[in-house]
Coordinates of C-alpha atoms in Angstrom, one line a residue:
M1 CA 61.7 39.5 186.0
T2 CA 62.3 38.2 189.5
A3 CA 60.2 37.6 192.6
P4 CA 60.1 40.3 195.2
L5 CA 63.0 40.1 197.6
T6 CA 62.3 39.5 201.2
F7 CA 64.3 40.4 204.3
R8 CA 65.1 36.8 205.1
S9 CA 67.0 36.5 201.9
L10 CA 69.1 39.5 202.8
R11 CA 70.3 38.7 206.3
P12 CA 74.1 38.7 206.4
R13 CA 74.2 35.4 208.3
S14 CA 72.4 33.7 205.3
G15 CA 74.8 32.6 202.5
S16 CA 72.1 31.2 200.2
A17 CA 70.9 34.5 198.9
L18 CA 74.2 35.4 197.1
A19 CA 74.5 31.9 195.6
V20 CA 70.9 32.0 194.3
L21 CA 71.2 35.5 192.8
V22 CA 74.6 34.6 191.2
A23 CA 73.0 31.5 189.8
I24 CA 70.1 33.5 188.4
A25 CA 72.4 36.0 186.8
G26 CA 74.9 33.6 185.1
A27 CA 73.3 30.2 184.7
G28 CA 72.1 30.8 181.2
W29 CA 75.4 32.2 180.0
F30 CA 77.6 29.6 181.6
S31 CA 75.5 26.7 180.3
S32 CA 76.4 27.7 176.7
H33 CA 79.8 29.4 177.1
P34 CA 81.6 27.5 179.9
A35 CA 85.1 27.9 178.4
E36 CA 84.9 31.7 177.7
A37 CA 84.9 32.8 181.3
R38 CA 88.5 31.9 182.0
G39 CA 90.5 34.5 183.9
V40 CA 93.6 36.2 182.6
P41 CA 96.5 33.9 183.6
K42 CA 99.3 34.7 185.9
P43 CA 102.7 35.2 184.2
E44 CA 103.9 31.7 185.3
Q45 CA 100.8 30.2 183.7
A46 CA 100.6 32.4 180.7
E47 CA 102.7 30.2 178.4
A48 CA 100.6 27.1 178.8
L49 CA 97.2 28.9 178.6
A50 CA 98.4 30.9 175.6
L51 CA 99.3 27.7 173.8
E52 CA 95.9 26.2 174.7
A53 CA 94.2 29.1 173.0
I54 CA 96.5 28.9 170.0
D55 CA 95.7 25.2 169.7
E56 CA 92.0 26.0 169.8
I57 CA 92.5 28.5 166.9
R58 CA 94.8 26.1 164.9
R59 CA 91.9 23.6 164.7
L60 CA 90.4 26.1 162.1
E61 CA 93.6 25.9 160.0
P62 CA 95.7 22.8 160.9
S63 CA 98.5 23.9 158.6
L64 CA 99.4 26.8 160.9
P65 CA 102.5 26.2 163.0
R66 CA 102.6 26.1 166.8
P67 CA 104.8 28.9 168.1
D68 CA 106.6 26.9 170.8
N69 CA 109.5 28.8 172.4
V70 CA 111.7 25.8 173.3
P71 CA 115.5 26.3 172.7
V72 CA 117.4 23.7 170.7
A73 CA 120.9 22.7 171.8
V74 CA 123.5 23.1 169.1
G75 CA 125.8 20.3 170.4
T76 CA 129.1 19.4 168.8
G77 CA 130.1 18.0 165.4
P78 CA 128.9 18.7 161.9
I79 CA 125.6 20.4 161.3
H80 CA 123.2 19.3 158.6
L81 CA 120.9 21.7 156.9
A82 CA 117.8 20.2 158.7
K83 CA 119.5 20.8 162.0
A84 CA 120.6 24.3 161.1
V85 CA 116.9 25.1 160.2
E86 CA 115.7 23.7 163.5
I87 CA 118.3 25.5 165.6
A88 CA 117.7 28.8 163.8
I89 CA 113.9 28.7 164.2
A90 CA 114.2 27.9 167.9
N91 CA 117.1 30.1 168.9
N92 CA 117.1 33.1 166.6
P93 CA 116.1 36.2 168.6
T94 CA 113.9 37.6 165.9
M95 CA 111.9 34.4 165.6
Q96 CA 111.6 34.2 169.4
T97 CA 110.1 37.7 169.4
R98 CA 107.7 36.8 166.6
R99 CA 106.5 33.8 168.6
E100 CA 106.1 36.0 171.7
Q101 CA 103.9 38.3 169.6
V102 CA 101.6 35.4 168.7
R103 CA 101.3 34.4 172.4
T104 CA 100.6 38.0 173.3
A105 CA 97.7 37.9 170.8
A106 CA 96.6 34.7 172.5
I107 CA 96.6 36.3 175.9
N108 CA 94.5 39.2 174.5
Y109 CA 92.1 36.6 173.2
I110 CA 91.9 35.0 176.7
A111 CA 91.3 38.4 178.2
T112 CA 88.5 39.0 175.8
Q113 CA 87.0 35.7 176.7
R114 CA 87.2 36.7 180.3
G115 CA 85.1 39.7 179.5
Y116 CA 82.2 37.4 178.9
G117 CA 82.3 36.1 182.4
P118 CA 81.2 37.9 185.6
Q119 CA 83.0 41.2 186.1
W120 CA 83.4 41.4 189.8
R121 CA 83.9 44.5 191.9
A122 CA 84.4 45.2 195.6
T123 CA 84.8 48.4 197.4
M124 CA 85.1 49.4 201.1
T125 CA 85.2 52.9 202.4
G126 CA 85.4 54.3 205.9
Q127 CA 85.6 57.8 207.3
A128 CA 85.5 59.5 210.7
R129 CA 84.1 63.0 210.9
E130 CA 83.5 65.5 213.6
V131 CA 80.8 68.1 213.6
G132 CA 81.4 70.9 216.1
S133 CA 79.9 74.1 217.2
R134 CA 81.0 77.0 219.4
F135 CA 78.7 79.1 221.6
N136 CA 80.1 81.8 224.0
E137 CA 83.5 80.4 223.6
E138 CA 82.4 77.0 224.6
R139 CA 82.8 74.3 221.9
T140 CA 80.8 71.1 221.6
A141 CA 81.4 68.4 219.0
I142 CA 79.7 65.2 217.9
Q143 CA 81.9 62.4 216.3
Y144 CA 80.6 60.2 213.5
F145 CA 82.1 57.0 212.0
E146 CA 80.7 55.8 208.7
S147 CA 81.7 52.7 206.7
Q148 CA 80.3 51.3 203.4
Q149 CA 80.9 48.0 201.7
L150 CA 80.0 46.8 198.2
L151 CA 80.4 43.4 196.5
G152 CA 78.9 42.9 193.1
F153 CA 79.3 41.8 189.5
T154 CA 78.1 42.6 186.0
Q155 CA 77.4 39.8 183.5
K156 CA 76.9 40.2 179.8
L157 CA 73.9 38.4 178.3
P158 CA 73.8 36.6 175.0
Y159 CA 71.4 39.1 173.4
G160 CA 73.4 42.2 174.1
G161 CA 72.0 43.1 177.5
S162 CA 73.6 42.9 180.9
I163 CA 72.6 42.0 184.4
A164 CA 74.2 43.4 187.5
L165 CA 74.0 42.4 191.2
D166 CA 75.4 44.5 194.1
L167 CA 75.4 43.4 197.7
G168 CA 76.4 46.0 200.3
G169 CA 75.7 47.8 203.4
A170 CA 76.5 50.9 205.5
L171 CA 77.5 51.2 209.1
T172 CA 76.9 54.5 210.9
Q173 CA 78.0 55.1 214.5
V174 CA 77.5 58.3 216.5
E175 CA 79.8 58.9 219.5
S176 CA 80.1 55.7 221.6
R177 CA 76.5 54.6 220.9
P178 CA 76.0 51.2 219.2
G179 CA 76.3 51.5 215.4
D180 CA 73.5 51.0 213.0
Y181 CA 74.2 48.6 210.0
S182 CA 71.9 48.7 207.0
P183 CA 72.4 46.0 204.4
R184 CA 71.3 46.5 200.8
V185 CA 70.9 44.4 197.6
V186 CA 70.3 45.8 194.1
L187 CA 69.6 43.6 191.0
S188 CA 69.3 45.3 187.6
L189 CA 68.8 44.3 184.0
N190 CA 69.3 46.3 180.8
Q191 CA 68.3 44.8 177.5
P192 CA 68.2 46.5 174.1
L193 CA 65.1 45.5 172.1
L194 CA 66.0 46.8 168.6
R195 CA 69.0 46.2 166.3
R196 CA 68.7 42.5 166.8
A197 CA 68.7 43.1 170.5
G198 CA 72.4 43.6 170.3
F199 CA 73.2 40.0 169.6
D200 CA 75.8 40.8 166.9
L201 CA 77.6 43.4 169.0
Y202 CA 77.7 41.0 171.9
R203 CA 79.9 38.6 170.0
E204 CA 81.9 41.1 168.0
P205 CA 84.8 41.6 170.5
L206 CA 85.3 37.9 170.7
V207 CA 85.2 37.5 166.9
E208 CA 87.8 40.3 166.5
A209 CA 90.1 38.8 169.2
R210 CA 89.8 35.4 167.5
L211 CA 90.6 36.9 164.1
N212 CA 93.5 38.8 165.5
L213 CA 95.0 35.6 166.9
L214 CA 94.4 33.8 163.7
D215 CA 96.0 36.6 161.7
A216 CA 99.0 36.6 164.0
L217 CA 99.4 32.8 163.4
R218 CA 99.2 33.3 159.7
N219 CA 101.8 36.1 159.7
Y220 CA 104.0 33.9 161.8
K221 CA 103.7 31.1 159.3
L222 CA 104.8 33.3 156.4
Q223 CA 107.6 34.8 158.5
R224 CA 108.8 31.4 159.5
E225 CA 108.8 30.1 155.9
D226 CA 110.6 33.2 154.6
F227 CA 113.1 32.8 157.4
V228 CA 113.7 29.2 156.5
I229 CA 114.3 30.1 152.9
S230 CA 116.8 32.7 154.0
I231 CA 118.5 30.1 156.2
V232 CA 118.8 27.7 153.2
S233 CA 120.1 30.6 151.1
D234 CA 122.8 31.4 153.7
Y235 CA 123.7 27.7 154.2
V236 CA 124.1 27.0 150.5
S237 CA 125.8 30.3 149.8
I238 CA 128.5 29.4 152.3
Q239 CA 128.7 26.0 150.6
N240 CA 129.0 27.6 147.2
I241 CA 131.7 30.0 148.4
E242 CA 133.7 27.0 149.7
Q243 CA 133.3 25.4 146.3
K244 CA 134.4 28.6 144.6
I245 CA 137.5 28.7 146.8
A246 CA 138.3 25.1 145.8
I247 CA 137.9 26.1 142.1
N248 CA 140.0 29.1 142.7
K249 CA 142.7 27.0 144.3
E250 CA 142.8 24.7 141.3
Q251 CA 142.9 27.7 139.1
G252 CA 145.8 29.2 141.1
A253 CA 147.7 25.9 141.1
A254 CA 147.4 25.8 137.3
H255 CA 148.6 29.4 137.1
D256 CA 151.6 28.7 139.3
Q257 CA 152.5 25.8 137.1
L258 CA 152.2 28.0 134.1
I259 CA 154.5 30.6 135.7
R260 CA 157.2 28.0 136.3
R261 CA 156.9 26.8 132.7
S262 CA 157.0 30.3 131.4
E263 CA 160.1 31.1 133.5
A264 CA 161.8 27.9 132.3
F265 CA 161.0 28.7 128.6
F266 CA 162.2 32.3 129.2
E267 CA 165.5 31.0 130.5
L268 CA 165.8 28.8 127.4
G269 CA 165.0 31.8 125.2
L270 CA 161.8 30.2 123.9
E271 CA 159.4 32.8 125.4
S272 CA 159.6 36.6 126.0
E273 CA 159.6 38.2 129.4
M274 CA 156.2 39.6 128.6
E275 CA 154.7 36.1 128.7
V276 CA 156.2 35.5 132.2
L277 CA 154.7 38.9 133.4
R278 CA 151.3 38.1 131.9
A279 CA 151.2 34.7 133.7
T280 CA 152.3 36.3 137.0
Q281 CA 149.7 39.0 136.6
E282 CA 146.9 36.5 136.1
A283 CA 148.1 34.5 139.1
L284 CA 148.0 37.6 141.3
L285 CA 144.5 38.3 140.2
V286 CA 143.4 34.7 141.0
R287 CA 145.0 35.1 144.5
Q288 CA 143.2 38.4 145.0
Q289 CA 139.9 36.7 144.1
R290 CA 140.7 34.0 146.7
I291 CA 141.4 36.6 149.4
D292 CA 138.0 38.3 148.6
L293 CA 136.3 34.9 148.7
Q294 CA 137.9 34.0 152.0
D295 CA 136.8 37.3 153.5
D296 CA 133.3 36.8 152.2
L297 CA 133.2 33.3 153.6
E298 CA 134.3 34.4 157.1
N299 CA 131.8 37.2 157.1
R300 CA 129.0 34.9 156.0
R301 CA 130.0 32.3 158.6
E302 CA 129.9 34.9 161.4
L303 CA 126.5 36.2 160.3
F304 CA 125.1 32.7 160.0
A305 CA 126.3 31.8 163.5
I306 CA 124.5 34.9 164.8
T307 CA 121.4 33.9 162.9
L308 CA 121.5 30.5 164.7
G309 CA 121.6 32.3 168.0
L310 CA 125.3 31.6 168.5
T311 CA 128.3 33.8 169.1
P312 CA 130.1 35.2 166.0
D313 CA 133.3 33.2 166.8
A314 CA 131.4 29.9 166.9
K315 CA 133.1 27.3 164.8
L316 CA 130.5 25.8 162.5
E317 CA 131.1 22.7 160.4
L318 CA 128.4 22.5 157.8
V319 CA 127.7 19.2 156.1
P320 CA 127.4 19.7 152.3
F321 CA 123.9 19.8 151.1
P322 CA 123.5 18.4 147.6
L323 CA 121.2 20.7 145.6
P324 CA 118.6 18.7 143.6
A325 CA 119.2 21.0 140.7
T326 CA 120.9 18.1 138.8
N327 CA 117.3 17.0 138.1
R328 CA 116.2 19.9 135.9
Q329 CA 112.6 18.8 135.7
F330 CA 111.1 20.9 138.5
R331 CA 109.2 23.0 136.0
V332 CA 107.1 20.0 135.0
Q333 CA 105.7 19.9 138.6
F334 CA 104.1 23.4 138.3
D335 CA 101.3 23.9 135.8
P336 CA 100.9 27.7 135.8
Q337 CA 97.1 27.7 136.1
E338 CA 97.0 25.0 138.8
T339 CA 99.9 26.5 140.7
V340 CA 98.3 30.0 140.8
A341 CA 95.0 28.4 141.9
D342 CA 96.8 26.6 144.7
A343 CA 98.6 29.8 145.8
L344 CA 95.3 31.8 145.8
L345 CA 93.7 29.0 147.9
N346 CA 96.5 28.4 150.4
R347 CA 98.4 31.7 151.0
P348 CA 97.7 32.8 154.6
D349 CA 98.0 36.5 153.8
L350 CA 95.1 36.2 151.3
H351 CA 93.0 34.5 154.0
T352 CA 93.8 37.5 156.3
A353 CA 92.8 40.0 153.5
A354 CA 89.6 38.1 152.9
D355 CA 88.8 38.1 156.6
A356 CA 89.4 41.8 156.6
V357 CA 86.7 42.3 153.9
E358 CA 84.2 40.3 155.9
E359 CA 85.0 42.2 159.1
N360 CA 84.5 45.5 157.4
R361 CA 81.2 44.3 156.0
R362 CA 80.1 43.6 159.5
R363 CA 81.2 47.0 160.7
L364 CA 79.3 48.6 157.8
K365 CA 76.2 46.7 158.9
Y366 CA 76.6 48.0 162.4
A367 CA 77.2 51.5 161.2
K368 CA 73.9 51.4 159.3
R369 CA 72.1 50.2 162.4
N370 CA 73.5 53.1 164.4
L371 CA 71.1 55.4 162.4
L372 CA 68.1 53.5 163.7
P373 CA 66.2 54.3 167.0
D374 CA 67.2 52.8 170.3
L375 CA 64.7 51.0 172.5
D376 CA 66.0 49.6 175.8
L377 CA 64.3 47.7 178.6
N378 CA 65.4 48.5 182.1
L379 CA 64.4 46.4 185.2
S380 CA 65.7 46.8 188.7
A381 CA 65.0 45.5 192.2
N382 CA 66.3 47.3 195.2
A383 CA 65.8 46.1 198.8
R384 CA 67.3 47.8 201.9
H385 CA 67.2 47.0 205.5
L386 CA 66.8 50.2 207.5
G387 CA 68.8 48.9 210.5
L388 CA 69.7 45.8 212.3
R389 CA 70.3 47.3 215.7
E390 CA 67.9 46.1 218.5
G391 CA 66.2 43.7 216.1
D392 CA 64.6 46.3 213.8
T393 CA 62.7 44.7 211.0
A394 CA 61.9 47.7 208.8
I395 CA 62.6 46.9 205.1
R396 CA 62.3 49.2 202.1
E397 CA 61.7 47.5 198.8
E398 CA 61.7 49.2 195.4
Y399 CA 61.0 47.7 192.0
T400 CA 61.5 49.6 188.7
A401 CA 60.5 48.7 185.1
G402 CA 61.0 51.1 182.3
I403 CA 61.6 51.6 178.6
T404 CA 63.9 54.2 177.0
L405 CA 63.3 55.2 173.4
S406 CA 65.9 57.3 171.6
L407 CA 64.9 58.8 168.3
P408 CA 67.6 59.6 165.7
L409 CA 67.1 63.4 165.4
E410 CA 70.8 64.2 165.0
R411 CA 73.0 61.6 163.5
T412 CA 75.9 63.6 162.0
R413 CA 78.6 61.6 163.8
E414 CA 76.9 58.3 162.9
R415 CA 76.6 59.2 159.3
V416 CA 80.3 60.1 159.2
Q417 CA 81.1 56.7 160.8
L418 CA 78.9 55.1 158.2
F419 CA 80.8 56.8 155.4
G420 CA 84.1 55.8 156.9
A421 CA 82.9 52.2 157.3
W422 CA 81.8 52.2 153.6
Q423 CA 85.2 53.6 152.5
T424 CA 87.1 51.1 154.6
L425 CA 85.2 48.2 153.1
K426 CA 85.9 49.4 149.5
Q427 CA 89.6 49.8 150.4
S428 CA 89.8 46.3 151.9
E429 CA 88.1 44.9 148.7
R430 CA 90.7 46.7 146.6
L431 CA 93.5 45.5 148.7
L432 CA 92.3 41.9 148.4
H433 CA 92.0 42.2 144.7
F434 CA 95.4 43.8 144.5
A435 CA 97.0 41.1 146.7
R436 CA 95.5 38.3 144.6
A437 CA 96.7 39.9 141.4
N438 CA 100.1 40.4 142.8
L439 CA 100.4 36.9 144.0
A440 CA 99.2 35.5 140.7
A441 CA 101.8 37.6 138.9
A442 CA 104.5 36.6 141.3
V443 CA 103.8 32.9 140.9
H444 CA 103.7 33.2 137.1
R445 CA 107.0 35.1 137.3
R446 CA 108.6 32.5 139.4
I447 CA 107.4 29.7 137.2
T448 CA 108.8 31.6 134.1
R449 CA 112.0 32.2 136.1
M450 CA 112.2 28.5 136.9
A451 CA 112.0 27.5 133.2
S452 CA 114.5 30.2 132.3
I453 CA 117.0 29.1 134.9
E454 CA 116.6 25.4 133.9
N455 CA 117.2 26.4 130.3
A456 CA 120.2 28.4 131.4
L457 CA 121.5 25.4 133.4
E458 CA 121.2 23.2 130.4
L459 CA 123.2 25.7 128.3
Q460 CA 125.6 26.2 131.2
D461 CA 126.3 22.5 131.3
L462 CA 127.3 22.7 127.6
V463 CA 129.4 25.8 128.4
V464 CA 131.2 24.0 131.2
A465 CA 131.8 21.0 129.0
N466 CA 133.2 23.2 126.2
A467 CA 135.3 25.2 128.6
R468 CA 136.8 22.1 130.1
K469 CA 137.5 20.7 126.6
G470 CA 139.0 24.1 125.6
A471 CA 141.3 24.1 128.6
K472 CA 142.5 20.6 127.8
V473 CA 143.1 21.5 124.2
A474 CA 144.9 24.7 125.2
A475 CA 147.1 22.8 127.6
F476 CA 147.9 20.2 125.0
R477 CA 148.8 22.8 122.4
F478 CA 150.9 24.7 125.0
E479 CA 152.8 21.6 125.8
R480 CA 153.6 21.2 122.1
G481 CA 154.6 24.8 121.8
Q482 CA 151.7 25.5 119.4
A483 CA 150.0 28.0 121.7
S484 CA 151.1 30.8 123.9
N485 CA 150.4 31.0 127.6
R486 CA 147.9 33.8 126.9
S487 CA 145.6 31.2 125.2
L488 CA 146.1 28.8 128.1
L489 CA 145.3 31.5 130.7
E490 CA 142.1 32.5 128.8
A491 CA 141.0 28.9 128.6
K492 CA 141.6 28.3 132.3
N493 CA 139.8 31.5 133.3
T494 CA 136.9 30.6 131.0
E495 CA 136.6 27.2 132.6
A496 CA 136.6 28.8 136.1
R497 CA 134.0 31.4 135.2
A498 CA 131.7 28.7 133.7
L499 CA 131.9 26.6 136.9
L500 CA 131.2 29.6 139.1
R501 CA 128.2 30.6 137.0
N502 CA 126.9 27.0 137.3
L503 CA 127.0 27.2 141.1
D504 CA 125.1 30.5 141.1
L505 CA 122.4 29.2 138.8
Q506 CA 121.9 26.1 140.9
L507 CA 121.4 28.2 144.0
S508 CA 119.0 30.6 142.3
H509 CA 117.1 27.6 140.8
Y510 CA 116.6 25.9 144.2
L511 CA 115.6 29.1 146.0
N512 CA 113.1 29.8 143.3
Y513 CA 111.7 26.3 143.7
L514 CA 111.3 26.8 147.5
Q515 CA 109.5 30.1 147.0
I516 CA 107.0 28.5 144.7
K517 CA 106.5 25.7 147.3
R518 CA 106.0 28.4 149.9
D519 CA 103.4 30.2 147.8
I520 CA 101.3 27.1 147.3
G521 CA 101.5 26.1 150.9
Q522 CA 103.6 23.0 150.3
L523 CA 107.0 24.0 151.9
Q524 CA 107.7 21.2 154.4
I525 CA 109.5 22.4 157.6
D526 CA 108.2 20.3 160.5
P527 CA 109.5 18.0 161.9
V528 CA 112.7 18.7 159.9
F529 CA 113.3 20.7 156.7
Q530 CA 112.6 18.6 153.7
P531 CA 113.7 19.9 150.3

């Protein structure tokens, strides 16, 4: 493989030998893989290099988000939904941890790339020993000092082989006499000849590391979208509770007015005391509902502040977010067949499941190859200078070329591994089929739910209109003395329940809409949340 080594190329004062040998070992690899030999970064450089690796992977799927860990200042004043989403994604501790997990996968990818560059090693040993003897109670001793140095590297080759170069030497000194230094150089090559010469296995660690990083980015994308939907749910739920409290206050004011009227009629003898007690009881129930709503509101505000990465006592002023549920035509945007097809095409977790199937197919192929014979080519060149002291020029050169053939006489372990690889492939295929079926069913269910909620909203609008009309009629008849306060109370409570039900349906409708957009890969988050 190489020309015989001569003593002139091994002299310590000559620096050209190492450069030439290193160039021979790595020139072919570096010419085709210059970027994959980067070293593992220092902690202060890890963030930037991890993001570079992530950007490299994101070119495969541009829709994947970039996991930047840059905090966002909350500032003062009212907070819009878009700002709340931005703050939560940036500052929430759970989201920060998830982004750090992605960057850890990126660092592992960089470390795997580094494995395709030269793997350097250096050792230095030294020892002093004394060999003594005793004769007739007289002791004599000889002192030795020995030192060895080694500098070398191993480089993977594109076709599954490896080349190694070691430069070293040994210094031996006896008593006070001048030491004898013997330099040495060893160049060796190992190359498999069968099983596609190991070409597939050479790339497999890098392929797995790249897929692991890609899977981490896909998982982060889904986690971030689910997190955003939860932020929207919390934000609008707080807004709905505030509206429910406003409705409750209106209901309470109406009940208080009714109590005053009932008490006045009771003093005039026009109503019984039972009517006054009934009005008072209903007013107390309304007040209790308000207390429960206030408690729920405070609790949700504290939890929402924690979600945004703030302290629980942070005072948040949320700007009302008008739900687009007044346009009850979302269902016309989602044809069931087209929506399912888009979801099956765009969902990141299905991409991950499909990649797992392909990865297990490769592993099954490698497991089958392990049942075949091995044939390796081994080449080595070894040159050693026997001593530099007093100008000695004795050199020992040794060259070796050999072939190693391993026949598959006992392959129990390999057959077990083959069976395991075959089972794993079948399992991953079932999981992919199961995930696709589940997603299709979930999308169908959400579309059906969307239509059901829109129908319910249309009916609820009629219920609200009728309840308001009934409350007005009951109040009019009560003023004329044609109805009791019981009828008026029931009408007011029916109106309040209809309004509260309408708020819950609007929130459920909008969250269902966001989930469908998430499933088909059309949920817009960057640069700001867009409904």
